[in-house]
Structure formats: structure tokens, C-alpha cells
PDB file of C-alpha atoms in Angstrom:
ATOM      1  CA  PHE A 296     -21.046   8.150   1.841  1.00 51.00           C
ATOM      2  CA  LEU A 297     -21.056   6.997  -1.775  1.00 60.00           C
ATOM      3  CA  SER A 298     -23.738   4.435  -1.001  1.00 58.00           C
ATOM      4  CA  LEU A 299     -25.938   7.183   0.455  1.00 55.00           C
ATOM      5  CA  VAL A 300     -25.383   9.340  -2.625  1.00 61.00           C
ATOM      6  CA  ALA A 301     -26.248   6.375  -4.856  1.00 60.00           C
ATOM      7  CA  GLU A 302     -29.481   5.783  -2.933  1.00 56.00           C
ATOM      8  CA  PHE A 303     -30.384   9.462  -3.231  1.00 64.00           C
ATOM      9  CA  CYS A 304     -29.756   9.412  -6.995  1.00 64.00           C
ATOM     10  CA  CYS A 305     -31.886   6.296  -7.462  1.00 66.00           C
ATOM     11  CA  GLY A 306     -34.653   7.885  -5.383  1.00 68.00           C
ATOM     12  CA  LEU A 307     -34.486  11.029  -7.512  1.00 68.00           C
ATOM     13  CA  PHE A 308     -34.853   8.938 -10.654  1.00 64.00           C
ATOM     14  CA  VAL A 309     -37.904   7.151  -9.223  1.00 70.00           C
ATOM     15  CA  LEU A 310     -39.472  10.524  -8.367  1.00 70.00           C
ATOM     16  CA  LEU A 311     -38.987  11.650 -11.962  1.00 70.00           C
ATOM     17  CA  ILE A 312     -40.775   8.545 -13.219  1.00 71.00           C
ATOM     18  CA  LEU A 313     -43.665   8.819 -10.771  1.00 69.00           C
ATOM     19  CA  GLY A 314     -44.004  12.594 -11.021  1.00 73.00           C
ATOM     20  CA  ASN A 315     -44.795  14.940 -13.843  1.00 72.00           C
ATOM     21  CA  PHE A 316     -41.249  14.789 -15.172  1.00 74.00           C
ATOM     22  CA  TRP A 317     -41.393  11.249 -16.555  1.00 71.00           C
ATOM     23  CA  PHE A 318     -40.248  12.570 -19.940  1.00 76.00           C
ATOM     24  CA  LEU A 319     -36.942  13.610 -18.325  1.00 77.00           C
ATOM     25  CA  ALA A 320     -36.543  10.058 -17.067  1.00 78.00           C
ATOM     26  CA  VAL A 321     -37.138   8.754 -20.593  1.00 82.00           C
ATOM     27  CA  LEU A 322     -34.544  11.156 -22.004  1.00 87.00           C
ATOM     28  CA  TYR A 323     -32.066  10.061 -19.356  1.00 82.00           C
ATOM     29  CA  LEU A 324     -32.666   6.387 -20.169  1.00 86.00           C
ATOM     30  CA  LEU A 325     -31.908   7.189 -23.796  1.00 91.00           C
ATOM     31  CA  TRP A 326     -28.707   8.930 -22.701  1.00 90.00           C
ATOM     32  CA  LEU A 327     -27.837   5.938 -20.514  1.00 89.00           C
ATOM     33  CA  TYR A 328     -28.241   3.613 -23.494  1.00 91.00           C
ATOM     34  CA  LEU A 329     -26.050   5.766 -25.745  1.00 94.00           C
ATOM     35  CA  ASP A 330     -23.432   6.346 -23.028  1.00 95.00           C
ATOM     36  CA  TRP A 331     -23.334   2.803 -21.639  1.00 94.00           C
ATOM     37  CA  GLY A 332     -19.790   2.045 -22.774  1.00 96.00           C
ATOM     38  CA  THR A 333     -18.129   5.173 -21.349  1.00 97.00           C
ATOM     39  CA  PRO A 334     -17.187   3.609 -17.951  1.00 97.00           C
ATOM     40  CA  CYS A 335     -15.116   1.070 -19.910  1.00 97.00           C
ATOM     41  CA  ALA A 336     -13.529   3.749 -22.107  1.00 97.00           C
ATOM     42  CA  GLY A 337     -11.738   5.939 -19.586  1.00 96.00           C
ATOM     43  CA  GLY A 338     -14.839   7.537 -18.058  1.00 96.00           C
ATOM     44  CA  ARG A 339     -15.381  11.276 -18.094  1.00 96.00           C
ATOM     45  CA  ARG A 340     -13.285  12.932 -15.382  1.00 96.00           C
ATOM     46  CA  SER A 341     -13.815  16.514 -14.314  1.00 96.00           C
ATOM     47  CA  HIS A 342     -11.159  18.575 -12.560  1.00 95.00           C
ATOM     48  CA  TRP A 343     -13.949  20.780 -11.196  1.00 96.00           C
ATOM     49  CA  VAL A 344     -15.715  17.851  -9.493  1.00 95.00           C
ATOM     50  CA  ARG A 345     -12.460  16.383  -8.188  1.00 96.00           C
ATOM     51  CA  SER A 346     -11.600  19.775  -6.681  1.00 96.00           C
ATOM     52  CA  TRP A 347     -14.825  20.352  -4.731  1.00 94.00           C
ATOM     53  CA  THR A 348     -14.096  21.871  -1.327  1.00 95.00           C
ATOM     54  CA  VAL A 349     -16.033  19.082   0.388  1.00 93.00           C
ATOM     55  CA  TRP A 350     -13.274  16.615  -0.565  1.00 93.00           C
ATOM     56  CA  LYS A 351     -10.698  18.767   1.207  1.00 95.00           C
ATOM     57  CA  TYR A 352     -12.755  18.453   4.402  1.00 95.00           C
ATOM     58  CA  PHE A 353     -13.252  14.744   3.723  1.00 94.00           C
ATOM     59  CA  ARG A 354      -9.494  14.186   3.593  1.00 96.00           C
ATOM     60  CA  GLU A 355      -8.895  16.334   6.673  1.00 97.00           C
ATOM     61  CA  TYR A 356     -11.570  14.562   8.741  1.00 96.00           C
ATOM     62  CA  PHE A 357      -9.538  11.369   9.238  1.00 96.00           C
ATOM     63  CA  PRO A 358      -7.020  12.764   8.023  1.00 97.00           C
ATOM     64  CA  ILE A 359      -5.941  10.976   4.830  1.00 97.00           C
ATOM     65  CA  HIS A 360      -2.308  11.114   3.731  1.00 98.00           C
ATOM     66  CA  LEU A 361      -0.612   9.830   0.562  1.00 98.00           C
ATOM     67  CA  VAL A 362       2.967   8.682   1.170  1.00 98.00           C
ATOM     68  CA  LYS A 363       5.415   8.505  -1.719  1.00 98.00           C
ATOM     69  CA  THR A 364       8.379   6.114  -1.498  1.00 98.00           C
ATOM     70  CA  SER A 365       9.591   6.249  -5.098  1.00 97.00           C
ATOM     71  CA  ASP A 366       9.201   8.271  -8.270  1.00 97.00           C
ATOM     72  CA  LEU A 367       6.810   6.960 -10.936  1.00 97.00           C
ATOM     73  CA  SER A 368       7.884   8.083 -14.379  1.00 97.00           C
ATOM     74  CA  PRO A 369       5.034   9.415 -16.561  1.00 97.00           C
ATOM     75  CA  ASN A 370       6.670   7.597 -19.485  1.00 96.00           C
ATOM     76  CA  HIS A 371       5.161   4.311 -18.272  1.00 97.00           C
ATOM     77  CA  ASN A 372       1.715   2.996 -17.425  1.00 98.00           C
ATOM     78  CA  TYR A 373       1.187   1.480 -13.987  1.00 98.00           C
ATOM     79  CA  LEU A 374      -1.145  -0.924 -12.241  1.00 98.00           C
ATOM     80  CA  LEU A 375      -1.451  -0.004  -8.574  1.00 98.00           C
ATOM     81  CA  GLY A 376      -2.674  -2.789  -6.296  1.00 98.00           C
ATOM     82  CA  PHE A 377      -4.503  -1.212  -3.348  1.00 98.00           C
ATOM     83  CA  HIS A 378      -4.691  -3.031   0.026  1.00 98.00           C
ATOM     84  CA  PRO A 379      -6.717  -3.537   2.160  1.00 97.00           C
ATOM     85  CA  HIS A 380     -10.300  -3.004   1.000  1.00 94.00           C
ATOM     86  CA  GLY A 381     -11.646  -2.012   4.401  1.00 93.00           C
ATOM     87  CA  VAL A 382     -15.321  -1.063   4.652  1.00 90.00           C
ATOM     88  CA  LEU A 383     -15.186   2.404   3.118  1.00 85.00           C
ATOM     89  CA  VAL A 384     -12.073   2.238   0.870  1.00 91.00           C
ATOM     90  CA  ALA A 385     -11.531   5.797   2.083  1.00 93.00           C
ATOM     91  CA  GLY A 386      -7.828   5.906   1.248  1.00 96.00           C
ATOM     92  CA  ALA A 387      -8.417   4.918  -2.359  1.00 96.00           C
ATOM     93  CA  PHE A 388     -11.187   7.465  -2.817  1.00 95.00           C
ATOM     94  CA  GLY A 389      -9.497  10.319  -0.969  1.00 96.00           C
ATOM     95  CA  ASN A 390      -6.154   9.921  -2.701  1.00 97.00           C
ATOM     96  CA  PHE A 391      -7.071   8.867  -6.226  1.00 97.00           C
ATOM     97  CA  CYS A 392     -10.494  10.450  -6.827  1.00 96.00           C
ATOM     98  CA  THR A 393      -9.845  13.964  -5.529  1.00 96.00           C
ATOM     99  CA  ASP A 394      -7.309  16.635  -6.442  1.00 94.00           C
ATOM    100  CA  PRO A 395      -4.597  17.742  -5.931  1.00 92.00           C
ATOM    101  CA  THR A 396      -2.735  15.244  -3.684  1.00 93.00           C
ATOM    102  CA  PHE A 397      -1.862  12.581  -6.249  1.00 96.00           C
ATOM    103  CA  LYS A 398      -0.908  14.880  -9.114  1.00 94.00           C
ATOM    104  CA  ASN A 399       1.345  16.935  -6.812  1.00 96.00           C
ATOM    105  CA  LEU A 400       3.297  13.855  -5.726  1.00 97.00           C
ATOM    106  CA  PHE A 401       3.232  12.082  -9.082  1.00 98.00           C
ATOM    107  CA  PRO A 402       3.161  14.758 -11.795  1.00 97.00           C
ATOM    108  CA  GLY A 403       2.259  13.559 -15.271  1.00 96.00           C
ATOM    109  CA  LEU A 404       0.287  10.539 -14.037  1.00 98.00           C
ATOM    110  CA  THR A 405      -3.499  10.225 -14.287  1.00 97.00           C
ATOM    111  CA  PRO A 406      -5.076   7.778 -11.783  1.00 98.00           C
ATOM    112  CA  TYR A 407      -8.186   5.724 -12.606  1.00 98.00           C
ATOM    113  CA  LEU A 408      -9.891   3.934  -9.715  1.00 98.00           C
ATOM    114  CA  HIS A 409     -11.565   0.757 -10.988  1.00 97.00           C
ATOM    115  CA  ILE A 410     -14.792  -0.175  -9.183  1.00 94.00           C
ATOM    116  CA  MET A 411     -17.527  -2.771  -9.649  1.00 91.00           C
ATOM    117  CA  PRO A 412     -19.469  -2.298 -12.930  1.00 92.00           C
ATOM    118  CA  ILE A 413     -22.786  -2.483 -11.041  1.00 86.00           C
ATOM    119  CA  TRP A 414     -22.295   1.086  -9.765  1.00 87.00           C
ATOM    120  CA  PHE A 415     -22.440   2.449 -13.315  1.00 92.00           C
ATOM    121  CA  GLY A 416     -26.011   1.235 -13.692  1.00 85.00           C
ATOM    122  CA  CYS A 417     -27.180   3.680 -11.014  1.00 85.00           C
ATOM    123  CA  PRO A 418     -28.917   6.694 -12.642  1.00 84.00           C
ATOM    124  CA  PHE A 419     -27.191  10.069 -12.151  1.00 83.00           C
ATOM    125  CA  PHE A 420     -24.752   8.547  -9.654  1.00 87.00           C
ATOM    126  CA  ARG A 421     -22.754   7.077 -12.534  1.00 90.00           C
ATOM    127  CA  GLU A 422     -22.201  10.569 -13.906  1.00 92.00           C
ATOM    128  CA  TYR A 423     -20.657  11.740 -10.644  1.00 91.00           C
ATOM    129  CA  ILE A 424     -18.335   8.765 -10.114  1.00 93.00           C
ATOM    130  CA  MET A 425     -17.040   9.051 -13.675  1.00 96.00           C
ATOM    131  CA  CYS A 426     -16.356  12.758 -13.110  1.00 95.00           C
ATOM    132  CA  ALA A 427     -14.363  11.773 -10.011  1.00 95.00           C
ATOM    133  CA  GLY A 428     -12.135   9.493 -12.078  1.00 96.00           C
ATOM    134  CA  MET A 429     -13.754   6.145 -11.360  1.00 97.00           C
ATOM    135  CA  VAL A 430     -14.124   3.589 -14.140  1.00 98.00           C
ATOM    136  CA  SER A 431     -15.322   0.016 -14.450  1.00 97.00           C
ATOM    137  CA  ALA A 432     -13.253  -2.841 -13.065  1.00 96.00           C
ATOM    138  CA  SER A 433     -13.936  -4.954 -16.167  1.00 96.00           C
ATOM    139  CA  LYS A 434     -11.038  -6.342 -18.232  1.00 96.00           C
ATOM    140  CA  GLU A 435     -12.106  -4.113 -21.109  1.00 97.00           C
ATOM    141  CA  SER A 436     -11.826  -1.030 -18.910  1.00 98.00           C
ATOM    142  CA  VAL A 437      -8.434  -1.927 -17.451  1.00 98.00           C
ATOM    143  CA  SER A 438      -7.128  -2.646 -20.955  1.00 98.00           C
ATOM    144  CA  TYR A 439      -8.371   0.728 -22.180  1.00 98.00           C
ATOM    145  CA  VAL A 440      -6.468   2.567 -19.437  1.00 98.00           C
ATOM    146  CA  LEU A 441      -3.260   0.575 -19.768  1.00 98.00           C
ATOM    147  CA  ASN A 442      -3.240   0.725 -23.575  1.00 96.00           C
ATOM    148  CA  ASN A 443      -2.153   4.370 -23.543  1.00 93.00           C
ATOM    149  CA  GLU A 444       0.963   4.257 -25.731  1.00 91.00           C
ATOM    150  CA  GLY A 445       2.417   7.464 -24.353  1.00 92.00           C
ATOM    151  CA  GLY A 446       2.322   6.239 -20.758  1.00 96.00           C
ATOM    152  CA  GLY A 447       1.120   8.395 -17.883  1.00 97.00           C
ATOM    153  CA  HIS A 448      -1.886   6.272 -16.884  1.00 98.00           C
ATOM    154  CA  ALA A 449      -2.287   4.502 -13.545  1.00 98.00           C
ATOM    155  CA  SER A 450      -4.968   1.862 -12.997  1.00 98.00           C
ATOM    156  CA  VAL A 451      -5.817   1.570  -9.297  1.00 98.00           C
ATOM    157  CA  ILE A 452      -7.411  -1.771  -8.403  1.00 98.00           C
ATOM    158  CA  VAL A 453      -8.568  -2.792  -4.920  1.00 97.00           C
ATOM    159  CA  ILE A 454      -7.241  -6.332  -5.194  1.00 97.00           C
ATOM    160  CA  GLY A 455      -9.166  -7.947  -2.329  1.00 94.00           C
ATOM    161  CA  GLY A 456     -12.505  -6.810  -3.709  1.00 88.00           C
ATOM    162  CA  ALA A 457     -15.824  -7.056  -1.927  1.00 82.00           C
ATOM    163  CA  GLU A 458     -14.905 -10.363  -0.319  1.00 87.00           C
ATOM    164  CA  GLU A 459     -12.083  -8.725   1.625  1.00 92.00           C
ATOM    165  CA  SER A 460     -14.421  -6.167   3.188  1.00 90.00           C
ATOM    166  CA  LEU A 461     -15.797  -8.989   5.359  1.00 91.00           C
ATOM    167  CA  ASN A 462     -12.358  -9.157   7.027  1.00 92.00           C
ATOM    168  CA  ALA A 463     -12.322  -5.407   7.741  1.00 93.00           C
ATOM    169  CA  HIS A 464     -12.057  -5.527  11.522  1.00 94.00           C
ATOM    170  CA  PRO A 465      -9.817  -3.156  13.492  1.00 94.00           C
ATOM    171  CA  GLY A 466      -6.364  -4.677  13.672  1.00 95.00           C
ATOM    172  CA  SER A 467      -7.024  -7.178  10.886  1.00 94.00           C
ATOM    173  CA  LEU A 468      -4.144  -7.731   8.458  1.00 96.00           C
ATOM    174  CA  THR A 469      -5.703 -10.495   6.359  1.00 96.00           C
ATOM    175  CA  LEU A 470      -5.662  -9.929   2.596  1.00 97.00           C
ATOM    176  CA  ASN A 471      -7.569 -11.934  -0.008  1.00 95.00           C
ATOM    177  CA  ILE A 472      -4.892 -12.207  -2.655  1.00 97.00           C
ATOM    178  CA  LEU A 473      -3.489 -15.721  -3.095  1.00 97.00           C
ATOM    179  CA  LYS A 474      -6.050 -16.677  -5.759  1.00 95.00           C
ATOM    180  CA  ARG A 475      -6.316 -13.215  -7.305  1.00 96.00           C
ATOM    181  CA  LYS A 476      -3.984 -13.221 -10.277  1.00 97.00           C
ATOM    182  CA  GLY A 477      -6.068 -11.507 -12.955  1.00 97.00           C
ATOM    183  CA  PHE A 478      -4.370  -8.171 -12.282  1.00 98.00           C
ATOM    184  CA  ILE A 479      -0.981  -9.835 -12.754  1.00 98.00           C
ATOM    185  CA  LYS A 480      -2.034 -11.150 -16.153  1.00 98.00           C
ATOM    186  CA  MET A 481      -3.316  -7.711 -17.192  1.00 98.00           C
ATOM    187  CA  ALA A 482      -0.028  -6.095 -16.165  1.00 98.00           C
ATOM    188  CA  LEU A 483       1.922  -8.627 -18.236  1.00 98.00           C
ATOM    189  CA  LYS A 484      -0.291  -8.296 -21.309  1.00 97.00           C
ATOM    190  CA  HIS A 485       0.107  -4.510 -21.329  1.00 98.00           C
ATOM    191  CA  GLY A 486       3.620  -4.182 -19.929  1.00 97.00           C
ATOM    192  CA  ALA A 487       2.291  -2.059 -17.059  1.00 98.00           C
ATOM    193  CA  HIS A 488       4.623  -1.719 -14.094  1.00 98.00           C
ATOM    194  CA  LEU A 489       3.157  -3.146 -10.884  1.00 98.00           C
ATOM    195  CA  VAL A 490       3.050  -0.971  -7.767  1.00 98.00           C
ATOM    196  CA  PRO A 491       1.965  -2.334  -4.357  1.00 98.00           C
ATOM    197  CA  VAL A 492      -0.002   0.145  -2.216  1.00 98.00           C
ATOM    198  CA  PHE A 493      -0.845  -0.385   1.450  1.00 98.00           C
ATOM    199  CA  SER A 494      -3.282   1.890   3.264  1.00 98.00           C
ATOM    200  CA  PHE A 495      -2.516   1.894   6.991  1.00 98.00           C
ATOM    201  CA  GLY A 496      -5.587   2.642   9.116  1.00 97.00           C
ATOM    202  CA  GLU A 497      -8.133   1.534   6.512  1.00 96.00           C
ATOM    203  CA  ASN A 498      -9.563  -1.213   8.732  1.00 96.00           C
ATOM    204  CA  GLU A 499      -9.797   1.031  11.780  1.00 96.00           C
ATOM    205  CA  LEU A 500     -12.606   3.275  10.510  1.00 95.00           C
ATOM    206  CA  PHE A 501     -15.472   0.984  11.568  1.00 93.00           C
ATOM    207  CA  LYS A 502     -16.252  -1.838  13.949  1.00 93.00           C
ATOM    208  CA  GLN A 503     -17.838  -4.819  12.257  1.00 92.00           C
ATOM    209  CA  VAL A 504     -20.136  -7.392  13.834  1.00 92.00           C
ATOM    210  CA  ALA A 505     -18.152 -10.532  14.604  1.00 92.00           C
ATOM    211  CA  ASN A 506     -18.295 -12.815  11.558  1.00 92.00           C
ATOM    212  CA  PRO A 507     -15.552 -15.436  11.829  1.00 91.00           C
ATOM    213  CA  LYS A 508     -15.261 -17.891   8.965  1.00 90.00           C
ATOM    214  CA  GLY A 509     -17.693 -20.750   9.396  1.00 91.00           C
ATOM    215  CA  SER A 510     -20.189 -18.684  11.400  1.00 94.00           C
ATOM    216  CA  TRP A 511     -23.783 -18.450  10.187  1.00 93.00           C
ATOM    217  CA  LEU A 512     -23.406 -14.715   9.558  1.00 92.00           C
ATOM    218  CA  ARG A 513     -20.273 -15.168   7.451  1.00 90.00           C
ATOM    219  CA  ASN A 514     -21.930 -17.951   5.449  1.00 91.00           C
ATOM    220  CA  VAL A 515     -24.928 -15.725   4.702  1.00 91.00           C
ATOM    221  CA  GLN A 516     -22.676 -12.788   3.767  1.00 87.00           C
ATOM    222  CA  GLU A 517     -20.580 -14.926   1.432  1.00 87.00           C
ATOM    223  CA  LYS A 518     -23.651 -16.384  -0.282  1.00 87.00           C
ATOM    224  CA  LEU A 519     -25.127 -12.897  -0.777  1.00 83.00           C
ATOM    225  CA  GLN A 520     -21.790 -11.674  -2.106  1.00 81.00           C
ATOM    226  CA  LYS A 521     -21.727 -14.418  -4.739  1.00 80.00           C
ATOM    227  CA  ILE A 522     -25.319 -13.654  -5.772  1.00 79.00           C
ATOM    228  CA  MET A 523     -25.170  -9.845  -5.829  1.00 74.00           C
ATOM    229  CA  GLY A 524     -21.503  -9.272  -6.608  1.00 73.00           C
ATOM    230  CA  PHE A 525     -20.875  -7.094  -3.547  1.00 73.00           C
ATOM    231  CA  ALA A 526     -20.574  -7.824   0.151  1.00 77.00           C
ATOM    232  CA  LEU A 527     -22.771  -6.598   2.997  1.00 82.00           C
ATOM    233  CA  PRO A 528     -20.588  -6.107   6.086  1.00 86.00           C
ATOM    234  CA  LEU A 529     -22.562  -5.237   9.233  1.00 88.00           C
ATOM    235  CA  PHE A 530     -20.645  -2.320  10.672  1.00 88.00           C
ATOM    236  CA  HIS A 531     -21.002   0.677  12.976  1.00 86.00           C
ATOM    237  CA  ALA A 532     -18.857   3.532  14.233  1.00 90.00           C
ATOM    238  CA  ARG A 533     -19.765   6.901  15.768  1.00 89.00           C
ATOM    239  CA  GLY A 534     -22.693   9.282  15.557  1.00 87.00           C
ATOM    240  CA  VAL A 535     -22.837  12.992  14.818  1.00 82.00           C
ATOM    241  CA  PHE A 536     -22.845  14.199  18.428  1.00 79.00           C
ATOM    242  CA  GLN A 537     -21.688  11.086  20.281  1.00 79.00           C
ATOM    243  CA  TYR A 538     -19.009   8.441  19.859  1.00 79.00           C
ATOM    244  CA  SER A 539     -20.806   5.299  21.006  1.00 80.00           C
ATOM    245  CA  PHE A 540     -22.847   4.305  17.951  1.00 85.00           C
ATOM    246  CA  GLY A 541     -23.557   5.487  14.414  1.00 87.00           C
ATOM    247  CA  LEU A 542     -22.504   5.118  10.796  1.00 84.00           C
ATOM    248  CA  ILE A 543     -20.011   7.973  10.623  1.00 89.00           C
ATOM    249  CA  PRO A 544     -16.459   6.554  10.434  1.00 92.00           C
ATOM    250  CA  TYR A 545     -14.113   7.072  13.347  1.00 93.00           C
ATOM    251  CA  ARG A 546     -11.522   9.822  13.012  1.00 94.00           C
ATOM    252  CA  GLN A 547      -8.547   7.553  12.515  1.00 95.00           C
ATOM    253  CA  PRO A 548      -5.580   8.678  10.388  1.00 97.00           C
ATOM    254  CA  ILE A 549      -5.082   6.887   7.085  1.00 98.00           C
ATOM    255  CA  HIS A 550      -1.634   6.692   5.515  1.00 98.00           C
ATOM    256  CA  THR A 551      -1.713   5.269   1.993  1.00 98.00           C
ATOM    257  CA  VAL A 552       1.841   4.237   1.171  1.00 98.00           C
ATOM    258  CA  VAL A 553       2.719   3.871  -2.523  1.00 98.00           C
ATOM    259  CA  GLY A 554       5.573   1.421  -3.026  1.00 98.00           C
ATOM    260  CA  SER A 555       8.301   1.186  -5.641  1.00 98.00           C
ATOM    261  CA  PRO A 556       7.351  -0.037  -9.124  1.00 98.00           C
ATOM    262  CA  ILE A 557       8.051  -3.589 -10.240  1.00 98.00           C
ATOM    263  CA  PRO A 558       9.175  -3.406 -13.897  1.00 98.00           C
ATOM    264  CA  VAL A 559       7.046  -5.602 -16.144  1.00 98.00           C
ATOM    265  CA  LYS A 560       7.936  -6.555 -19.703  1.00 96.00           C
ATOM    266  CA  LYS A 561       5.015  -6.771 -22.127  1.00 96.00           C
ATOM    267  CA  ASN A 562       3.912 -10.340 -22.804  1.00 97.00           C
ATOM    268  CA  LEU A 563       0.710 -10.804 -24.800  1.00 96.00           C
ATOM    269  CA  ASN A 564       0.438 -14.495 -23.973  1.00 96.00           C
ATOM    270  CA  PRO A 565       1.915 -15.110 -20.518  1.00 97.00           C
ATOM    271  CA  THR A 566       2.114 -18.683 -19.318  1.00 97.00           C
ATOM    272  CA  THR A 567       0.741 -19.854 -15.977  1.00 97.00           C
ATOM    273  CA  GLU A 568       4.286 -20.145 -14.681  1.00 97.00           C
ATOM    274  CA  GLU A 569       5.111 -16.568 -15.679  1.00 98.00           C
ATOM    275  CA  ILE A 570       1.957 -15.280 -13.991  1.00 98.00           C
ATOM    276  CA  ASP A 571       2.699 -17.248 -10.818  1.00 98.00           C
ATOM    277  CA  GLN A 572       6.298 -16.006 -10.765  1.00 98.00           C
ATOM    278  CA  LEU A 573       5.292 -12.339 -11.032  1.00 98.00           C
ATOM    279  CA  HIS A 574       2.497 -12.862  -8.503  1.00 98.00           C
ATOM    280  CA  ALA A 575       5.000 -14.279  -6.007  1.00 98.00           C
ATOM    281  CA  LEU A 576       7.308 -11.302  -6.593  1.00 98.00           C
ATOM    282  CA  TYR A 577       4.399  -8.907  -6.046  1.00 98.00           C
ATOM    283  CA  LEU A 578       3.527 -10.579  -2.726  1.00 98.00           C
ATOM    284  CA  GLN A 579       7.159 -10.316  -1.686  1.00 98.00           C
ATOM    285  CA  LYS A 580       7.284  -6.583  -2.490  1.00 98.00           C
ATOM    286  CA  LEU A 581       3.945  -5.951  -0.785  1.00 98.00           C
ATOM    287  CA  ARG A 582       5.088  -7.676   2.394  1.00 98.00           C
ATOM    288  CA  LYS A 583       8.382  -5.758   2.307  1.00 98.00           C
ATOM    289  CA  LEU A 584       6.497  -2.450   1.915  1.00 98.00           C
ATOM    290  CA  PHE A 585       4.322  -3.283   4.919  1.00 98.00           C
ATOM    291  CA  GLU A 586       7.235  -4.376   7.109  1.00 98.00           C
ATOM    292  CA  GLU A 587       9.289  -1.268   6.303  1.00 97.00           C
ATOM    293  CA  HIS A 588       6.502   1.140   7.266  1.00 98.00           C
ATOM    294  CA  LYS A 589       4.371  -0.619   9.908  1.00 97.00           C
ATOM    295  CA  SER A 590       6.307   0.817  12.874  1.00 96.00           C
ATOM    296  CA  ASN A 591       5.537   4.345  11.617  1.00 96.00           C
ATOM    297  CA  TYR A 592       1.793   3.775  11.871  1.00 96.00           C
ATOM    298  CA  GLY A 593       1.282   1.916  15.124  1.00 93.00           C
ATOM    299  CA  ILE A 594       1.500  -1.700  13.977  1.00 96.00           C
ATOM    300  CA  PRO A 595       3.207  -3.898  16.613  1.00 94.00           C
ATOM    301  CA  GLU A 596       6.509  -5.422  15.537  1.00 94.00           C
ATOM    302  CA  HIS A 597       5.223  -8.995  15.935  1.00 95.00           C
ATOM    303  CA  LYS A 598       2.266  -8.519  13.564  1.00 96.00           C
ATOM    304  CA  SER A 599       2.550  -9.290   9.861  1.00 96.00           C
ATOM    305  CA  LEU A 600       0.347  -9.582   6.802  1.00 97.00           C
ATOM    306  CA  VAL A 601      -1.700 -12.758   6.329  1.00 96.00           C
ATOM    307  CA  PHE A 602      -2.302 -13.804   2.720  1.00 97.00           C
ATOM    308  CA  GLU A 603      -5.236 -16.068   1.974  1.00 94.00           C
TER     309      GLU A 603
END
């Protein structure tokens, strides 16, 4: 959905340039230049945008649920690691970029969903995603959110990134996380408590063309991902009036389970050993969260997370 909106916004900008409203395009480019750093400085959220009625229907379509397992005190800042990426990242968007689900369960906390910086170069679209509470995934942006001395901020990072979307097949439990330790270092440098989040049902929204590792399709996708910064999974689901083929996601329930916080003591210069130790603890807590809740959401007892 967001990709379609982004394409529409880019098309609108091109029409302004080619039409008789080119001066509006010039004014917007000036605004873009002056406002370029905002996605790295907390964005520009709007309660009105986050409360649009369309998001209520979006959440109810699947439906999307946010499951709380522990209180998160607004006196601290948190770094929430979201898993898995899936194709749509519907759980992350529905729970952290719309009101009022999150603020009702975690009063006093303000969530910021960090996404790829490339999206903030899209004319007009950038204004919407900032209003929804999305900010850049750059180190500068994460630091800005977690530097809030009074606490009450929650950075939400989809740890597996674009690369993990290529594993988003129904039933897949493979997470790209073993080499991803930047978020651990950021949590240590800012003393932000780590919170594992697992979104059950995220990989069931689409069927993806078979792309096992080593296949020609996977090799092409991985090369494109390295060049462009985002992946291009070939997926399909249902149509508007039929269920056999289309790009509308299947109506599969999503349960985004927020785990208990892992206390983190501020360390401006963490060593490699300290980062590895906290990373191992995070993996342990993430696996425990999954194992404790998998039976509630249709995961067979013999299936477990695969870290790679």
C-alpha cells in the first residue's frame, strides 16, 4: 500500500513539473532542501493523520493485534527490535504508526518506526510518513530519538531489514540477525532498554515465488538489494473479488507480541565483547518470547526460530 502511495506521489510531482504548475514544484524542492534533516530529527508526527478512519479498517482487515506481556515505564527510552520483516511489515505499521492501540497499552510512550532513508526522498510521500510517526533508520535518527533525557521514547527497528523480506514465505521462521549488532551498540551507547517483538502471522500475508538460496532468482534479488538498498520480493496474494491471484494481502490475523524489556546500562564506548554478550542475551530473550507464545498462534510445537 505504501509503495503505491509513494508511486502516486512521485507521479503527482512529475505532473507538476510537466504541467503549468512547475513553480509549485520549484517551491516544493526549496522546501525539501530546507526540511531535509527533519526525518533524522524526530520527524513531524500528526495525531490527526495517525487517527484516520482508514487505519481502523486497515487493522481490522487482517486483523492486527498488539499483545502486551509487560509494562514499559515511560521513565525510560526503549529500542524495540521487530521480527520478522515479512513483505508488508503490516504489524509494525498497524501497531506503531496508527493510533490509539499502542498508546492505550503503553501510556506515556511515543513510538518511532525507523525505515530506510530512501523513502524520505520521495516528494509529498515523505510528508505523510513523517506525520504517521516514521523516521529515518540512520544512526543519527536513532540517536535523536533515544537521546530524550526524560524517557518516554521508543525506537522501533525492523532488525532483519530488506534482506529478510526475501525469506518471507508462509511458515518461514528464518531471521537475519546473527550479524546485525548495530542496534545493540546503539542501545548500549544510549542506555536504552532492549525489547524483543515478534509478529506472528507476518509471513503469511503473501505467497512469494520460490527463491531458495543459491538459485538464480535469489542471486539477482540479492545483487539488486545491495545496489538499490531495498529488496524486490516477487509475491502475490488475492484479488479484489477472487482469492486465487492478486496483490491484496490475505486476511490472516497478525499478533504482534511485545516482550519484556532487557535493562541496559549506558556505555558510551562498548567493547566488542560487551556488544556480543548483550546480543546473545537478546537472542535468548527473543527465542524465549517466541517459544512461550507460538502455541497461541498456530505454530507447531516442533518448529523453532532459525537465526542466520
